mmCIF file of C-alpha atoms and ligand atoms in Angstrom:
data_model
loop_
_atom_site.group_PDB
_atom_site.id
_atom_site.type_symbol
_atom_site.label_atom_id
_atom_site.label_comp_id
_atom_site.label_asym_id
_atom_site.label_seq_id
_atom_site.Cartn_x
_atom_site.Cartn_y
_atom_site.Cartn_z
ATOM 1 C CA UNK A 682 -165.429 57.700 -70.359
ATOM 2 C CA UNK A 683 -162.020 57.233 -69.233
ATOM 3 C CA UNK A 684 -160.559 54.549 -71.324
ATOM 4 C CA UNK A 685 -158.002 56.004 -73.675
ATOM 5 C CA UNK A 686 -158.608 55.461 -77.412
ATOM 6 C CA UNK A 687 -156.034 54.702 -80.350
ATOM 7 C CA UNK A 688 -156.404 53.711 -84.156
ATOM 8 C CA UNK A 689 -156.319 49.820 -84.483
ATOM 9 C CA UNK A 690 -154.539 48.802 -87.777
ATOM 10 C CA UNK A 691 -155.365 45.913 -89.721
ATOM 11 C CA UNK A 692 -151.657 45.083 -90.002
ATOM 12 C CA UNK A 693 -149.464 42.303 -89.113
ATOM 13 C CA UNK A 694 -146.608 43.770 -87.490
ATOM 14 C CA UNK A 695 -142.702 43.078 -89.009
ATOM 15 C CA UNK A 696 -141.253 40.253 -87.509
ATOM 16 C CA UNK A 697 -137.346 40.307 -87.990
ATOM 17 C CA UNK A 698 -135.057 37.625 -88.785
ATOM 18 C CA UNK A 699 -134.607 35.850 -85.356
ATOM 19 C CA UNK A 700 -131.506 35.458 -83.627
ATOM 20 C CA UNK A 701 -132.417 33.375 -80.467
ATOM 21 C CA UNK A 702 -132.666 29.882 -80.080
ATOM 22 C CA UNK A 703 -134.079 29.151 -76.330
ATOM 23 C CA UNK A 704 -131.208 27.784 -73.967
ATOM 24 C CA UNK A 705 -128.372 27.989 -76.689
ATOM 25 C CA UNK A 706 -125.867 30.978 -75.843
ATOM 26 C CA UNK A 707 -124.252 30.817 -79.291
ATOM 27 C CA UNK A 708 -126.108 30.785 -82.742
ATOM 28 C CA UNK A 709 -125.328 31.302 -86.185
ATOM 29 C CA UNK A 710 -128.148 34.166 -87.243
ATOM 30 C CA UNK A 711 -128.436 33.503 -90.746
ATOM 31 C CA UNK A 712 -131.884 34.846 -91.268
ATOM 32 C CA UNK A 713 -131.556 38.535 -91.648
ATOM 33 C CA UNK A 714 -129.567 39.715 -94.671
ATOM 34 C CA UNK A 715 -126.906 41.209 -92.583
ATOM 35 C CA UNK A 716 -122.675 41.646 -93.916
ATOM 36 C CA UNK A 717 -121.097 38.549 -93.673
ATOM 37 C CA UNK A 718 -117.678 39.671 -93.055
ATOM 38 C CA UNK A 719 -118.564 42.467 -90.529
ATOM 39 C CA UNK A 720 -117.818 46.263 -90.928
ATOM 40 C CA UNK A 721 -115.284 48.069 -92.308
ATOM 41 C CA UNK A 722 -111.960 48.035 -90.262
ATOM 42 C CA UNK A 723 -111.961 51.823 -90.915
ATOM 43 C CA UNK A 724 -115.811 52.575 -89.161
ATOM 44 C CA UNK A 725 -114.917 50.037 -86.646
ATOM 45 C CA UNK A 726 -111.892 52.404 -85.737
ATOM 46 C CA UNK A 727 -113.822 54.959 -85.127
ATOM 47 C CA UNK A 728 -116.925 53.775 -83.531
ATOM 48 C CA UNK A 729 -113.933 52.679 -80.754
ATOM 49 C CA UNK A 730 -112.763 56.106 -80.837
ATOM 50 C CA UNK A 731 -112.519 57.371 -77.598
ATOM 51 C CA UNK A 732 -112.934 60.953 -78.409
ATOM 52 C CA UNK A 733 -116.546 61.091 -80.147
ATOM 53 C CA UNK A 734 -118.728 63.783 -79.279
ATOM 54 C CA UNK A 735 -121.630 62.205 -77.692
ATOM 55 C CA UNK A 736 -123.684 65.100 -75.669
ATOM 56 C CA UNK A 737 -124.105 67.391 -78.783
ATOM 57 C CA UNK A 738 -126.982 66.588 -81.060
ATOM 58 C CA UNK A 739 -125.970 65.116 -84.602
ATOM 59 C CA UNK A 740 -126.394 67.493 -88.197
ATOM 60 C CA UNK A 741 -130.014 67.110 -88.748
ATOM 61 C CA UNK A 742 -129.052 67.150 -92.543
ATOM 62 C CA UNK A 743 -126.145 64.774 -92.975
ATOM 63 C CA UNK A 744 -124.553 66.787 -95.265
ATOM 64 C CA UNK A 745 -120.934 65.252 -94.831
ATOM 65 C CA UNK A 746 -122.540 61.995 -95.163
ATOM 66 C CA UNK A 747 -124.493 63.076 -98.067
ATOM 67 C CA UNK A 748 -121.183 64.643 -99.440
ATOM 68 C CA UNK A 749 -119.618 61.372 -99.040
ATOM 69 C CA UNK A 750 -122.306 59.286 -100.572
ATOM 70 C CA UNK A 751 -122.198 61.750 -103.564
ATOM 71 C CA UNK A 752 -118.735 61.509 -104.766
ATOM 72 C CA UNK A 753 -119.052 57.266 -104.125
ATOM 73 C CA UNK A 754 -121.456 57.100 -105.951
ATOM 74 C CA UNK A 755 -121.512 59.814 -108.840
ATOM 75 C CA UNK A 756 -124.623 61.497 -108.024
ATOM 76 C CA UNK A 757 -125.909 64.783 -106.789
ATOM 77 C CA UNK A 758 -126.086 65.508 -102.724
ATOM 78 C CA UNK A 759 -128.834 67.700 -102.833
ATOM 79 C CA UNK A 760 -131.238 64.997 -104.099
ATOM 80 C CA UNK A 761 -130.107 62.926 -101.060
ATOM 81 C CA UNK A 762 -132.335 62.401 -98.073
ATOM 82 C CA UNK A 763 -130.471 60.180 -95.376
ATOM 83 C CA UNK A 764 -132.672 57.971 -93.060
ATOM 84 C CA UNK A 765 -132.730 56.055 -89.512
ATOM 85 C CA UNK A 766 -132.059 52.920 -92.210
ATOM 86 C CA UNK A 767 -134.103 52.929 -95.421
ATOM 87 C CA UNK A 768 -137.346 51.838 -93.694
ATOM 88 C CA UNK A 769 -137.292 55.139 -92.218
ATOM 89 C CA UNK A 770 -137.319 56.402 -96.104
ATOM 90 C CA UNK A 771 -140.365 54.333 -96.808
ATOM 91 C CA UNK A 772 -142.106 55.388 -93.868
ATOM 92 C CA UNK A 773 -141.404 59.037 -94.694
ATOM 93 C CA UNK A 774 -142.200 58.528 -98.614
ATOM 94 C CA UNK A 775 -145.422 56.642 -97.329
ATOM 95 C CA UNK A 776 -146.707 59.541 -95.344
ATOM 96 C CA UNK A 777 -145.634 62.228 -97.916
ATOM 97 C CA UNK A 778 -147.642 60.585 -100.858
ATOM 98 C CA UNK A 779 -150.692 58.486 -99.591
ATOM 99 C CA UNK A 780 -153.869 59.518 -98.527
ATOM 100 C CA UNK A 781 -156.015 57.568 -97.050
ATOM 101 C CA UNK A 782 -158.057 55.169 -99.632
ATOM 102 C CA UNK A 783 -154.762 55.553 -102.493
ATOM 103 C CA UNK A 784 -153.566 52.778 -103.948
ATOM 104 C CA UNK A 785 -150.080 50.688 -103.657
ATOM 105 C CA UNK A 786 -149.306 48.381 -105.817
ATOM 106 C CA UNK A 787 -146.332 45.907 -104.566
ATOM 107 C CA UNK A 788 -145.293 42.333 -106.136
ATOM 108 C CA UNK A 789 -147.130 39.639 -103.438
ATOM 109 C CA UNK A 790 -143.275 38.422 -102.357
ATOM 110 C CA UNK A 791 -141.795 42.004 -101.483
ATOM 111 C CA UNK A 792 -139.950 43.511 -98.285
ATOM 112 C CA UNK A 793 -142.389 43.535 -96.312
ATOM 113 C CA UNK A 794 -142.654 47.276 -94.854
ATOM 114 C CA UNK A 795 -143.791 48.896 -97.828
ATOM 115 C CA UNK A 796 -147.559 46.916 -97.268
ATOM 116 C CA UNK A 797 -146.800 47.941 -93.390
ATOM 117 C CA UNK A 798 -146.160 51.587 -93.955
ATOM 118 C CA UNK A 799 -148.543 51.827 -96.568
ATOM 119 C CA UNK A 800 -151.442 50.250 -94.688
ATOM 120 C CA UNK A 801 -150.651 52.650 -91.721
ATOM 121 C CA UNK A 802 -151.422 55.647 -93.754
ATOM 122 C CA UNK A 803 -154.895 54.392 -94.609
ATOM 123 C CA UNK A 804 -153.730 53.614 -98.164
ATOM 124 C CA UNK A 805 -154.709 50.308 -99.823
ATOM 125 C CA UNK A 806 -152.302 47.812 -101.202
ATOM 126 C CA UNK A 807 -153.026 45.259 -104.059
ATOM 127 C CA UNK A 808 -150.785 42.680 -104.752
ATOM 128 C CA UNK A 809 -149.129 41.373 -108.381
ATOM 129 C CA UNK A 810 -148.770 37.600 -108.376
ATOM 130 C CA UNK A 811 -144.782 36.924 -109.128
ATOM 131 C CA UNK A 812 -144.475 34.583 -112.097
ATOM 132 C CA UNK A 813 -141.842 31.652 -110.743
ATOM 133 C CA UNK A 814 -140.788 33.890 -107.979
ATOM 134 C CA UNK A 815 -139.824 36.573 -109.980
ATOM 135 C CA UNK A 816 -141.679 39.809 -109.868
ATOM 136 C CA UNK A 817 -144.303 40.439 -113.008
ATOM 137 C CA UNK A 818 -144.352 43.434 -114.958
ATOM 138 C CA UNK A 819 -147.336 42.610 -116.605
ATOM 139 C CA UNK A 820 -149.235 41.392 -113.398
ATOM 140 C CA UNK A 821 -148.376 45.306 -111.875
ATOM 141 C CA UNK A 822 -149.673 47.220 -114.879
ATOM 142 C CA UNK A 823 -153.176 44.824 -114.562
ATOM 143 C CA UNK A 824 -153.436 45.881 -110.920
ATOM 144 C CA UNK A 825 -153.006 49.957 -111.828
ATOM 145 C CA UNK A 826 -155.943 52.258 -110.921
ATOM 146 C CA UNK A 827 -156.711 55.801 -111.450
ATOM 147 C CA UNK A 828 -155.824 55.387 -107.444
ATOM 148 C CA UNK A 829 -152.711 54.262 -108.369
ATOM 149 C CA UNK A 830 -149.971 56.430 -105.883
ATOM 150 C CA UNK A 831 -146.869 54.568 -105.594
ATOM 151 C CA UNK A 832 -145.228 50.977 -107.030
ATOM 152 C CA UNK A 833 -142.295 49.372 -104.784
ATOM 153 C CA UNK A 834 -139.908 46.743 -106.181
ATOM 154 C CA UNK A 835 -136.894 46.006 -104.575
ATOM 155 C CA UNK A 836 -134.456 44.651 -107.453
ATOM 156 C CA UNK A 837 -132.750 42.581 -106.306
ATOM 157 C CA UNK A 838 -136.281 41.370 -104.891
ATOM 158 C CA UNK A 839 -135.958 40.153 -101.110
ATOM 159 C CA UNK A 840 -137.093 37.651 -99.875
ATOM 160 C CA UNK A 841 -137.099 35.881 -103.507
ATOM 161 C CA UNK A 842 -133.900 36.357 -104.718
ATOM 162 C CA UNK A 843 -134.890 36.873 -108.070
ATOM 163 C CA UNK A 844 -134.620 40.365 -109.964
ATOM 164 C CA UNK A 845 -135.469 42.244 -113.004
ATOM 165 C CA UNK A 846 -132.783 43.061 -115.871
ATOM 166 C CA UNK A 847 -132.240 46.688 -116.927
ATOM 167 C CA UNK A 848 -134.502 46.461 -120.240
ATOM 168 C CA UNK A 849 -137.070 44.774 -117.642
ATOM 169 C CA UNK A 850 -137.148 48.159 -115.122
ATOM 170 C CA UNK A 851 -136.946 50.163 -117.794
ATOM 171 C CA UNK A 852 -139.816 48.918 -120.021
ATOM 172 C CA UNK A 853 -142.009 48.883 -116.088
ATOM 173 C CA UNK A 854 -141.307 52.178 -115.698
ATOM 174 C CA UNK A 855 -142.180 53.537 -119.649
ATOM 175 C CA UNK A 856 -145.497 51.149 -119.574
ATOM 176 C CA UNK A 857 -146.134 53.221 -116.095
ATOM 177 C CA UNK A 858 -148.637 55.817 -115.793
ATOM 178 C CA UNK A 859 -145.867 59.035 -115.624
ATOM 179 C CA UNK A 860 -147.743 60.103 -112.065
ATOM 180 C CA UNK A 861 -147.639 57.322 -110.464
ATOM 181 C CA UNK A 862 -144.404 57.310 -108.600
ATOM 182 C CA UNK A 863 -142.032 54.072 -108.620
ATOM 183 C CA UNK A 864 -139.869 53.487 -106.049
ATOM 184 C CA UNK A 865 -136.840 51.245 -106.688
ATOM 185 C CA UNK A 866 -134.973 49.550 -103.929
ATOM 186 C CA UNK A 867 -131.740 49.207 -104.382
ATOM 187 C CA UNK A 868 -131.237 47.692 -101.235
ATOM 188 C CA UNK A 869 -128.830 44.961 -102.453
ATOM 189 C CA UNK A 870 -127.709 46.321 -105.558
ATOM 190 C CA UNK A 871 -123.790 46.092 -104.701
ATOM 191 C CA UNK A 872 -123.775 42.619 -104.358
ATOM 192 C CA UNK A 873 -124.719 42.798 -108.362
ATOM 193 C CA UNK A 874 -122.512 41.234 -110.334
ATOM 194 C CA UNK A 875 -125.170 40.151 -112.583
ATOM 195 C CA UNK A 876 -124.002 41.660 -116.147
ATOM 196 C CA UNK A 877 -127.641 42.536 -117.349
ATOM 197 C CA UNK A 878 -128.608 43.894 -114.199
ATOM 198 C CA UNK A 879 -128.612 47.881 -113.132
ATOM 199 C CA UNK A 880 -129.435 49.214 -110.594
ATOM 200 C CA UNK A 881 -132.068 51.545 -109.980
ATOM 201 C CA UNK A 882 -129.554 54.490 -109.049
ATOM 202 C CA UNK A 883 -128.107 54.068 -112.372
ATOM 203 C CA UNK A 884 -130.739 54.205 -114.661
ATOM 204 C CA UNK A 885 -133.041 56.384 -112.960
ATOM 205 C CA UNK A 886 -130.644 59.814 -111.684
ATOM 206 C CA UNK A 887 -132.606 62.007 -113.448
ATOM 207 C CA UNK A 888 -135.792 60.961 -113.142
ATOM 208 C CA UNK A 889 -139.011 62.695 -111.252
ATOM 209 C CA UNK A 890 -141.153 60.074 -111.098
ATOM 210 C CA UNK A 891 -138.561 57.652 -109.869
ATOM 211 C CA UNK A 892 -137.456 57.261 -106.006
ATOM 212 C CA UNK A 893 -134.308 55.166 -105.173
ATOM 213 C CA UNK A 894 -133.646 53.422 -102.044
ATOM 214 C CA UNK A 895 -130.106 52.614 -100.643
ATOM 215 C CA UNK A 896 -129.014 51.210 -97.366
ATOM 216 C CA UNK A 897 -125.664 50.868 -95.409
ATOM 217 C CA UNK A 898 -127.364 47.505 -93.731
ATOM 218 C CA UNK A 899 -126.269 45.437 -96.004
ATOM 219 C CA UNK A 900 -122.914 45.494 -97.719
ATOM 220 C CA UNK A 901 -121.617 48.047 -95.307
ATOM 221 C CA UNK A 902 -122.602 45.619 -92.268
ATOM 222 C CA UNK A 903 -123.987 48.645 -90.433
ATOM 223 C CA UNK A 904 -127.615 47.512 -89.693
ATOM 224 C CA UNK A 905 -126.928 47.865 -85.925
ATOM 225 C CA UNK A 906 -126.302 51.800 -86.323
ATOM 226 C CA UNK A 907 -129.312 52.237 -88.368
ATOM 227 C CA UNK A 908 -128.464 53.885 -91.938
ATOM 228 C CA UNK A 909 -129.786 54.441 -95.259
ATOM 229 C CA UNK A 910 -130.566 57.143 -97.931
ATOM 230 C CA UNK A 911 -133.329 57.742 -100.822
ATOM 231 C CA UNK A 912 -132.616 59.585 -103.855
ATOM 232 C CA UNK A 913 -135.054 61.240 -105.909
ATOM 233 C CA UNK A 914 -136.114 64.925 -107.642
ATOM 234 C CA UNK A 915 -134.611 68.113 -105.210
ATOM 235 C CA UNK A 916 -138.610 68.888 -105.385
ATOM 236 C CA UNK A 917 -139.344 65.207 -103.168
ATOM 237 C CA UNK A 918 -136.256 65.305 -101.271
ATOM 238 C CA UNK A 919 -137.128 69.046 -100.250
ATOM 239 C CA UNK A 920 -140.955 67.931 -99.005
ATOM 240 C CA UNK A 921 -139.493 65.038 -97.179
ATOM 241 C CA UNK A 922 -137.101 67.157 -95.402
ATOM 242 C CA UNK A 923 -140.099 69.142 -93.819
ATOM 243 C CA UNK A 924 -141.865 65.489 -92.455
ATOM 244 C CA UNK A 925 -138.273 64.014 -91.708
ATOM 245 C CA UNK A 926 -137.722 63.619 -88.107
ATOM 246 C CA UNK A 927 -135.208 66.831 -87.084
ATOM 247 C CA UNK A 928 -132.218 64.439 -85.908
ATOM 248 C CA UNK A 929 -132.890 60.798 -87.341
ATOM 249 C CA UNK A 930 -129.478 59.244 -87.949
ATOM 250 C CA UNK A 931 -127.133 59.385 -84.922
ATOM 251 C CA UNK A 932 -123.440 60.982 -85.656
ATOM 252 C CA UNK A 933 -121.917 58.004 -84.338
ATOM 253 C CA UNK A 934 -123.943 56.107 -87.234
ATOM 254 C CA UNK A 935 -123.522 59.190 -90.106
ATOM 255 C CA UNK A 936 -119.330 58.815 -89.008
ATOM 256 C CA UNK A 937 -118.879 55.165 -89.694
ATOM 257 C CA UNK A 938 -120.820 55.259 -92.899
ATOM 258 C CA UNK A 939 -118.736 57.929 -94.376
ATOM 259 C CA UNK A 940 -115.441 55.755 -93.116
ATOM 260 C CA UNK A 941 -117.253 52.906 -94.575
ATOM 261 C CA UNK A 942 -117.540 54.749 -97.984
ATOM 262 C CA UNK A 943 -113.703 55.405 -97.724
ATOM 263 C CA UNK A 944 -112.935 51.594 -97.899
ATOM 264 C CA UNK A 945 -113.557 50.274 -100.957
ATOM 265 C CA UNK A 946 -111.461 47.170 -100.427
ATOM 266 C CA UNK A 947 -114.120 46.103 -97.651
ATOM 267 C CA UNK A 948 -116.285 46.605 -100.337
ATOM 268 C CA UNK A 949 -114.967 44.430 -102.827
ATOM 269 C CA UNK A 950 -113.666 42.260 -99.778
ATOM 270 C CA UNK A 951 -117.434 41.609 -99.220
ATOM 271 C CA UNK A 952 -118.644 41.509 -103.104
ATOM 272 C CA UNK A 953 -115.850 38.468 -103.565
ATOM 273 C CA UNK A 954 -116.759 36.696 -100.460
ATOM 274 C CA UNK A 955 -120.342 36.855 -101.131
ATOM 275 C CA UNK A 956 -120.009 35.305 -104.529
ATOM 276 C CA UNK A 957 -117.747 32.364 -103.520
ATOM 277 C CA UNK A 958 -119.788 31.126 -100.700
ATOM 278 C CA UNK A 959 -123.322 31.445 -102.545
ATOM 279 C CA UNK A 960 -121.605 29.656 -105.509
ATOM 280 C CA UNK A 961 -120.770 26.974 -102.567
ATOM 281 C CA UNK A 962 -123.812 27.116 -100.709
ATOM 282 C CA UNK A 963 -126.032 26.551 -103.857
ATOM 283 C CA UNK A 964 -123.841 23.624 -105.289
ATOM 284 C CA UNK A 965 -123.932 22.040 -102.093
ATOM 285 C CA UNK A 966 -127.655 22.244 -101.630
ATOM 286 C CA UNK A 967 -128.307 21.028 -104.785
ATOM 287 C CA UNK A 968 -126.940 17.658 -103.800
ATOM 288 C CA UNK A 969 -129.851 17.282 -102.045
ATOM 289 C CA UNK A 970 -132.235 17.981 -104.016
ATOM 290 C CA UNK A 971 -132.675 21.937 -102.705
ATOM 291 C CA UNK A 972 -132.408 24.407 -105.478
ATOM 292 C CA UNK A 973 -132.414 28.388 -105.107
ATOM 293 C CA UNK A 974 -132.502 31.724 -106.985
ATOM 294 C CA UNK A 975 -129.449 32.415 -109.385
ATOM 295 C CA UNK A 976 -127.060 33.876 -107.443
ATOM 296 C CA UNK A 977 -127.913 37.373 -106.923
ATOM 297 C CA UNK A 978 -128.198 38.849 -103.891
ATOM 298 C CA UNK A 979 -126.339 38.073 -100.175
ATOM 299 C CA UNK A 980 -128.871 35.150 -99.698
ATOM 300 C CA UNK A 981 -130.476 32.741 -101.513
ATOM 301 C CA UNK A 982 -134.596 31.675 -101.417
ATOM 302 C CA UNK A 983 -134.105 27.369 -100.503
ATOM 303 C CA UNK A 984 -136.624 25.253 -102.458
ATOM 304 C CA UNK A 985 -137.409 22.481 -101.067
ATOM 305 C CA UNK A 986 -140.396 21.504 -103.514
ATOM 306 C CA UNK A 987 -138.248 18.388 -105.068
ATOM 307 C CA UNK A 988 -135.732 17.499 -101.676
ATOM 308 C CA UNK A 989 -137.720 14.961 -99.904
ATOM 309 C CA UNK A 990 -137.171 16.554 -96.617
ATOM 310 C CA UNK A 991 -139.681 19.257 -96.142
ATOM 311 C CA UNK A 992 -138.076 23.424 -95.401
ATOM 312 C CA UNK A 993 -140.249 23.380 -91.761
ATOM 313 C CA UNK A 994 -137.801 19.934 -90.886
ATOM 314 C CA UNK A 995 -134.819 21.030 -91.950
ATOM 315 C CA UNK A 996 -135.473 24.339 -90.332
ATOM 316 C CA UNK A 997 -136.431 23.679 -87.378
ATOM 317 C CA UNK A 998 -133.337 20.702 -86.994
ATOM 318 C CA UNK A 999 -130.755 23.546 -87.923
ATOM 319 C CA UNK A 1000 -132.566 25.714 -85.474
ATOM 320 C CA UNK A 1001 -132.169 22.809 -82.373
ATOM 321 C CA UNK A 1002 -128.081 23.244 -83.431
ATOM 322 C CA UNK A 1003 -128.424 26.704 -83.407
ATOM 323 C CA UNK A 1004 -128.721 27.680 -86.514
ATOM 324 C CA UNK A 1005 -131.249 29.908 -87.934
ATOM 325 C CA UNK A 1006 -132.549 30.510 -90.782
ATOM 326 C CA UNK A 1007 -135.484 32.641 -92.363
ATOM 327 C CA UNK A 1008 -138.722 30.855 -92.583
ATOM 328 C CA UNK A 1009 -140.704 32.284 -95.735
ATOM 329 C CA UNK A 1010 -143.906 31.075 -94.174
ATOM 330 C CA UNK A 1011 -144.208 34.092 -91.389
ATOM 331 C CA UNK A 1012 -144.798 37.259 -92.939
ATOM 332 C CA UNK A 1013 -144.236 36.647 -96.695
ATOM 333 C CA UNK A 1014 -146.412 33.248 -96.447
ATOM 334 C CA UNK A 1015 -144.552 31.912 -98.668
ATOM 335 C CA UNK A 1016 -144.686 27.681 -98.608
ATOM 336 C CA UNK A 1017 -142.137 24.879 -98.625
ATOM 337 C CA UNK A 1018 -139.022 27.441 -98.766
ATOM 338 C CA UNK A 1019 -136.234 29.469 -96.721
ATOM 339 C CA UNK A 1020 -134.466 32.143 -96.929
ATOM 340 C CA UNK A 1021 -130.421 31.659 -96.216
ATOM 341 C CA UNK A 1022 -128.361 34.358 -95.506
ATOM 342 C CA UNK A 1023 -124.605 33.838 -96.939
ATOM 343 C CA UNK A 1024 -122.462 34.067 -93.414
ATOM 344 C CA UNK A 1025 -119.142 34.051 -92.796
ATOM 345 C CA UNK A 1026 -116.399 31.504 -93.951
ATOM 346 C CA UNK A 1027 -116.766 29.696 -90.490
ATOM 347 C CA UNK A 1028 -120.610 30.042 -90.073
ATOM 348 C CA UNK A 1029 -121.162 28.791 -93.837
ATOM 349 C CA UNK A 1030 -118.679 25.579 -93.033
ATOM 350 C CA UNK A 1031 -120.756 25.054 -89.946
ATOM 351 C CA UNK A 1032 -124.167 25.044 -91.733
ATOM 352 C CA UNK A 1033 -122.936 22.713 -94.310
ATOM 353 C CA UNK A 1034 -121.802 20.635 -91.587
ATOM 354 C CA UNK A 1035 -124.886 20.227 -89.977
ATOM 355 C CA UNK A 1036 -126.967 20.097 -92.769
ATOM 356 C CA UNK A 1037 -124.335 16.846 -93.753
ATOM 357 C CA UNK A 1038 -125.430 15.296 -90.564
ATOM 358 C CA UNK A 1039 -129.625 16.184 -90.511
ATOM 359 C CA UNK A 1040 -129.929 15.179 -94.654
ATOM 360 C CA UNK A 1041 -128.322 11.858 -95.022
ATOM 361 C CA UNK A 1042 -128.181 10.767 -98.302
HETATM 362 C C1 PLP B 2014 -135.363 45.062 -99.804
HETATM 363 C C2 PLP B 2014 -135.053 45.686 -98.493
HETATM 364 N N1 PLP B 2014 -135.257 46.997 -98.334
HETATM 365 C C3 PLP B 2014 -135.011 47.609 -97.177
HETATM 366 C C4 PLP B 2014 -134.521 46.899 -96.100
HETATM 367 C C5 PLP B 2014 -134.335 47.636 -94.808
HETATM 368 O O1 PLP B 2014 -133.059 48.055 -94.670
HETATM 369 P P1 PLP B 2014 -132.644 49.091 -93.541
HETATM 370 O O2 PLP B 2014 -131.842 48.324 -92.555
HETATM 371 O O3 PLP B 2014 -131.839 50.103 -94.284
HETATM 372 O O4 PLP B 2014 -133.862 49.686 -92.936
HETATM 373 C C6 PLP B 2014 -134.309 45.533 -96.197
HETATM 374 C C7 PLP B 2014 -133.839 44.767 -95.039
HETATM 375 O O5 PLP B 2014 -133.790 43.591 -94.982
HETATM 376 C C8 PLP B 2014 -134.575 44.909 -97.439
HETATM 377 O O6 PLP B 2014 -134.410 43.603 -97.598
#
């Protein structure tokens, strides 16, 4: 035979947020979670720098990165493992853990590349129903075998919104078998303002059974350059340095983070902006009948169950003006809802604008 064989995967792949419209130049991409005000003047100086070394391969170990992340964020660099973004972390703690016919246990609204990764290994994934969007501890612990592995949540949860309070991680993780391993996805976690919310970093440093994920995506507005780091016990972080690929985040990418960790007004900058404009966003929706999540994360999950427009007209009106927003129904198959990223001060003015003009009331 000379046909060439490959494993087929049961698995729909990861669509992104789009950022097209067909024959529109210009859009206003507010469907992927990405930093409303940019990046850091400080990485954007030296991304423009004229004298970065570009023919020598990057430290396959981040360690000034790792150094960096360290003293921002109080913890220990050795238990750092920095990634080609975070998904490269799940990827990498997928393959290190699962064998094929282990279990994953995931809340049924969660990012969806832990079910991708997960699947790809062979491992099989049962989903916890969310009670009102937000994600079930109880519903988890009924769906725990002896094949148990690993538990993802990502607190807060995308693309819901919605996230657990400290007492609530903390009582998932004691009411957890001790081997199973939960990973904890910080992803948005800056953003947190949230008074009984921690993150997973800080309530889980010390812990084996726990895996953090973190991501310079978000807040740090470099999802372009591809960063993001796990944290976990020296004894995971030095297995996953063995599987990790030898050069997987670029130097031009490991550079601007650790500038981007230097400026802690941008940081701020981006925590304050955030807040005002969801606080806008939300009370402006509501005259319409649209509610959403408390405010929590950089976005907020639109429900359009009592609005009398339906979330497929508005979106696909905003999308004919160029402006896009997540649909909930690809991918997370979620119904009647979407997923609004909080842009900048210009972009949000122009959504409300045209929202104004598609929802009379
Ligand atoms: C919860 C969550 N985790 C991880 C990621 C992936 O981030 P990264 O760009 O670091 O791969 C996202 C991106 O949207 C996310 O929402």
């Amino acid at each position: 035979m000379n046909t060439i064989n490959f494993k087929k995967f049961d698995i729909e792949a990861y669509k992104p947020g789009k950022s097209k419209v067909k024959r529109l130049r210009k859009v206003i991409k507010l469907s992927a979670n990405e930093s409303a005000i940019g990046i850091s003047p400080k990485a954007k100086k030296l991304i423009f720098n004229k004298n970065l070394i570009l023919e020598k391969y990057p430290d396959g170990k981040s360690q000034n990165l790792r150094k960096e992340i360290s003293k921002f964020y109080k913890c220990d660099s050795d238990k750092i493992i920095c990634g080609a973004g975070s998904d490269e972390i799940i990827q990498m703690i997928c393959q290190l853990f699962l064998n094929p016919k282990d279990e994953v246990v995931l809340p049924e609204y969660s990012f969806l590349m832990y079910r991708i990764y997960s699947k790809i290994v062979g491992a099989k994934v049962k989903f916890a129903k969310e009670i009102n969007l937000k994600i079930s501890i109880k519903n988890i612990l009924k769906k725990i075998t002896k094949k148990t592995k690993i538990v993802f949540i990502a607190n807060p949860n995308n693309p819901t919104g919605t996230y657990l309070n400290k007492k609530e991680v903390l009582e998932l993780r004691k009411k957890l078998d001790k081997r199973i391993l939960l990973v904890v996805d910080d992803a948005y976690a800056e953003y947190m303002k949230n008074t009984d919310y921690s993150s997973g970093l800080a309530l889980f440093k010390n812990k084996e059974n726990v895996f953090i994920l973190r991501t310079f995506s978000k807040i740090f507005g470099l999802a372009s350059l591809r960063v993001g780091w796990g944290y976990g016990s020296k004894k995971i972080i030095d297995a996953l340095n063995i599987i990790k690929p030898p050069f997987n985040v670029n130097g031009i990418a490991q550079l601007a983070a650790i500038e981007s960790l230097k400026d802690k007004k941008f940081v701020s900058n981006s925590i304050k902006h955030n807040l005002i404009y969801a606080r806008k966003l939300k009370k402006f929706l509501e005259k319409y009948n649209i509610y959403s999540n408390e405010i929590s994360a950089n976005f907020l999950l639109l429900d359009f169950e009592k609005c009398k427009y339906s979330a497929k007209f508005l979106y696909k009106k905003l999308k004919n003006k160029g402006i896009i927003l997540r649909s909930t129904e690809d991918g997370y198959q979620i119904k009647n809802k979407l997923r609004l990223t909080i842009g900048s001060k210009k972009e949000n003015l122009e959504f409300m604008k045209a929202v104004e003009q598609v929802l009379k009331l």
